[in-house]
Coordinates of C-alpha atoms in Angstrom, one line a residue:
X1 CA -3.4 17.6 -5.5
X2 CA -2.7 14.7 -8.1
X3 CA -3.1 10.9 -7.2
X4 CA 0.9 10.5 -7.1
X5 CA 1.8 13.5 -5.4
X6 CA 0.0 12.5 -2.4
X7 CA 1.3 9.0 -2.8
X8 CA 4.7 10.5 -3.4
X9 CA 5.4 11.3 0.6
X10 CA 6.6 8.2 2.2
X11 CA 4.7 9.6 5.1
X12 CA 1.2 9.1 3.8
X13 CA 2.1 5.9 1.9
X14 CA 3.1 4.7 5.6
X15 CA -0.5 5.6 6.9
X16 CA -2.3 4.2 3.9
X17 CA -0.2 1.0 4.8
X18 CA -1.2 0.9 8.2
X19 CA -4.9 2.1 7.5
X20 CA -4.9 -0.7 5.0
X21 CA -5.0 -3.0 7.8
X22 CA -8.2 -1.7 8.9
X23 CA -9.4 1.6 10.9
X24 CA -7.0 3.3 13.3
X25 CA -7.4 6.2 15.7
X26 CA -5.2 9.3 14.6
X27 CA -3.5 8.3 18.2
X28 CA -3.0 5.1 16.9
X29 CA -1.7 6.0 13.8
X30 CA 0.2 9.4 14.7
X31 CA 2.1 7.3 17.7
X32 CA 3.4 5.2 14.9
X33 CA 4.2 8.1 12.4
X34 CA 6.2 9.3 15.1
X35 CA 8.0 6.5 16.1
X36 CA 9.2 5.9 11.9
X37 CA 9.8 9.0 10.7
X38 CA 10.4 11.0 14.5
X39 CA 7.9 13.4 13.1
X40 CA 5.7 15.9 15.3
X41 CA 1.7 15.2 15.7
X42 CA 0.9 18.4 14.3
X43 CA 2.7 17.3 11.2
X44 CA 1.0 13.2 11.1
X45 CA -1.9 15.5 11.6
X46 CA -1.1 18.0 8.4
X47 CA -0.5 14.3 6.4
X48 CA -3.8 13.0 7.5
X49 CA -6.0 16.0 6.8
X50 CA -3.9 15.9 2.8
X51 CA -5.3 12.3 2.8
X52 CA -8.7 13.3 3.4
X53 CA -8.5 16.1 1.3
X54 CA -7.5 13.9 -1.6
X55 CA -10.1 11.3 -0.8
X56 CA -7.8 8.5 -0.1
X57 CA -9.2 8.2 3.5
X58 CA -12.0 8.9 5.4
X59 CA -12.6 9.6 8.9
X60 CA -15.5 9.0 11.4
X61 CA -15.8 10.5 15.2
X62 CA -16.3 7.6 17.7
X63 CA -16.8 10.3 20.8
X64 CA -13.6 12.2 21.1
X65 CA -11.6 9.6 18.7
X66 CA -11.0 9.9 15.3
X67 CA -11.5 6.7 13.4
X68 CA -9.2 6.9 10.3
X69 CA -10.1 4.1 7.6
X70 CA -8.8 3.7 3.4
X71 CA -11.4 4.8 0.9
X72 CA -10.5 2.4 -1.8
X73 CA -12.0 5.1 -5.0
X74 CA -8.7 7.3 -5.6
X75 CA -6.8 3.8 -5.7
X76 CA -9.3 2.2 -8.2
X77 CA -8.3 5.1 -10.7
X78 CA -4.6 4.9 -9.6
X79 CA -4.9 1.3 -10.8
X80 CA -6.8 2.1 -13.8
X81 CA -3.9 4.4 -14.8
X82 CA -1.4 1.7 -14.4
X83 CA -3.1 -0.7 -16.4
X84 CA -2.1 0.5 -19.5
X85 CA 1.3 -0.4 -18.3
X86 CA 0.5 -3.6 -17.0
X87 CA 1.7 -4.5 -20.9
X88 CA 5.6 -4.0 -19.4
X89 CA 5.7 -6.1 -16.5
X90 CA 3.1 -9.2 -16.7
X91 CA 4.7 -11.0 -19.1
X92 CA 8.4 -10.8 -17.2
X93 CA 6.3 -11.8 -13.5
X94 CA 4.4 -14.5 -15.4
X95 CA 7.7 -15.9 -17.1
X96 CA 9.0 -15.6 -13.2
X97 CA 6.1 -17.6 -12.3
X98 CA 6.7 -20.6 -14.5
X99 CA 9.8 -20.6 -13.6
X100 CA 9.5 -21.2 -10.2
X101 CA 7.1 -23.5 -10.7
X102 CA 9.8 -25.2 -12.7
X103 CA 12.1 -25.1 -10.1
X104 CA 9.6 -26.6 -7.2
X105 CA 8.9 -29.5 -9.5
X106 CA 12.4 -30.3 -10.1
X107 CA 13.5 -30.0 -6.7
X108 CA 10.0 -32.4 -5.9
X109 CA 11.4 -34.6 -8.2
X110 CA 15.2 -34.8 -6.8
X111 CA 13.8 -35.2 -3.5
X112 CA 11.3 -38.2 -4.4
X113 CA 14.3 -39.9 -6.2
X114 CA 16.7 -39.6 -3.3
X115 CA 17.4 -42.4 -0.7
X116 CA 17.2 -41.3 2.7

């Protein structure tokens, strides 16, 4: 299965958010699943085993748990993909940056010339 494909389901994208945070059980994770998209645990469980499959996460048995954590590979390439788009957008979010930074100086400014 391709990179985006997996990262297509808003399901999976929502457990790569929360593993993102750092290693959950599949209860953990499932019991959120569940609660944002009322989804069965067999299903979470289908959407976890797709992440594995696709190398996006790994798991590790802690006695009968399940420790789900991110394996950061698969996005490395993702964002090696993207890079060669990078071109499109860094220039607008820099020209945002600057002026922003504009806009915090001049509002420093009006509010060091004020009288309180």
């Amino acid at each position: 299965m391709h990179a985006f494909d997996v990262l297509g389901d808003p399901v999976r994208r929502r457990i790569l958010e929360l593993l993102a945070d750092g290693e959950r059980s599949s209860g953990e994770v499932t019991a959120v699943v569940r609660e944002e998209f009322g989804i069965s645990q067999p299903a979470v469980s289908q959407h976890l085993k797709v992440l594995r499959d696709s190398g996006f996460a790994v798991v590790r048995a802690e006695g009968t748990r399940r420790l789900y954590a991110v394996d950061a590979a698969p996005l490395r390439e993702i964002d090696a993909w993207l890079d060669r788009f990078r071109r499109f957008w860094t220039p607008h979010l820099d020209a945002l940056a600057t002026e922003i930074a504009r806009g915090r100086r001049a509002r420093r400014n009006d509010d060091s010339g004020s009288e309180p």
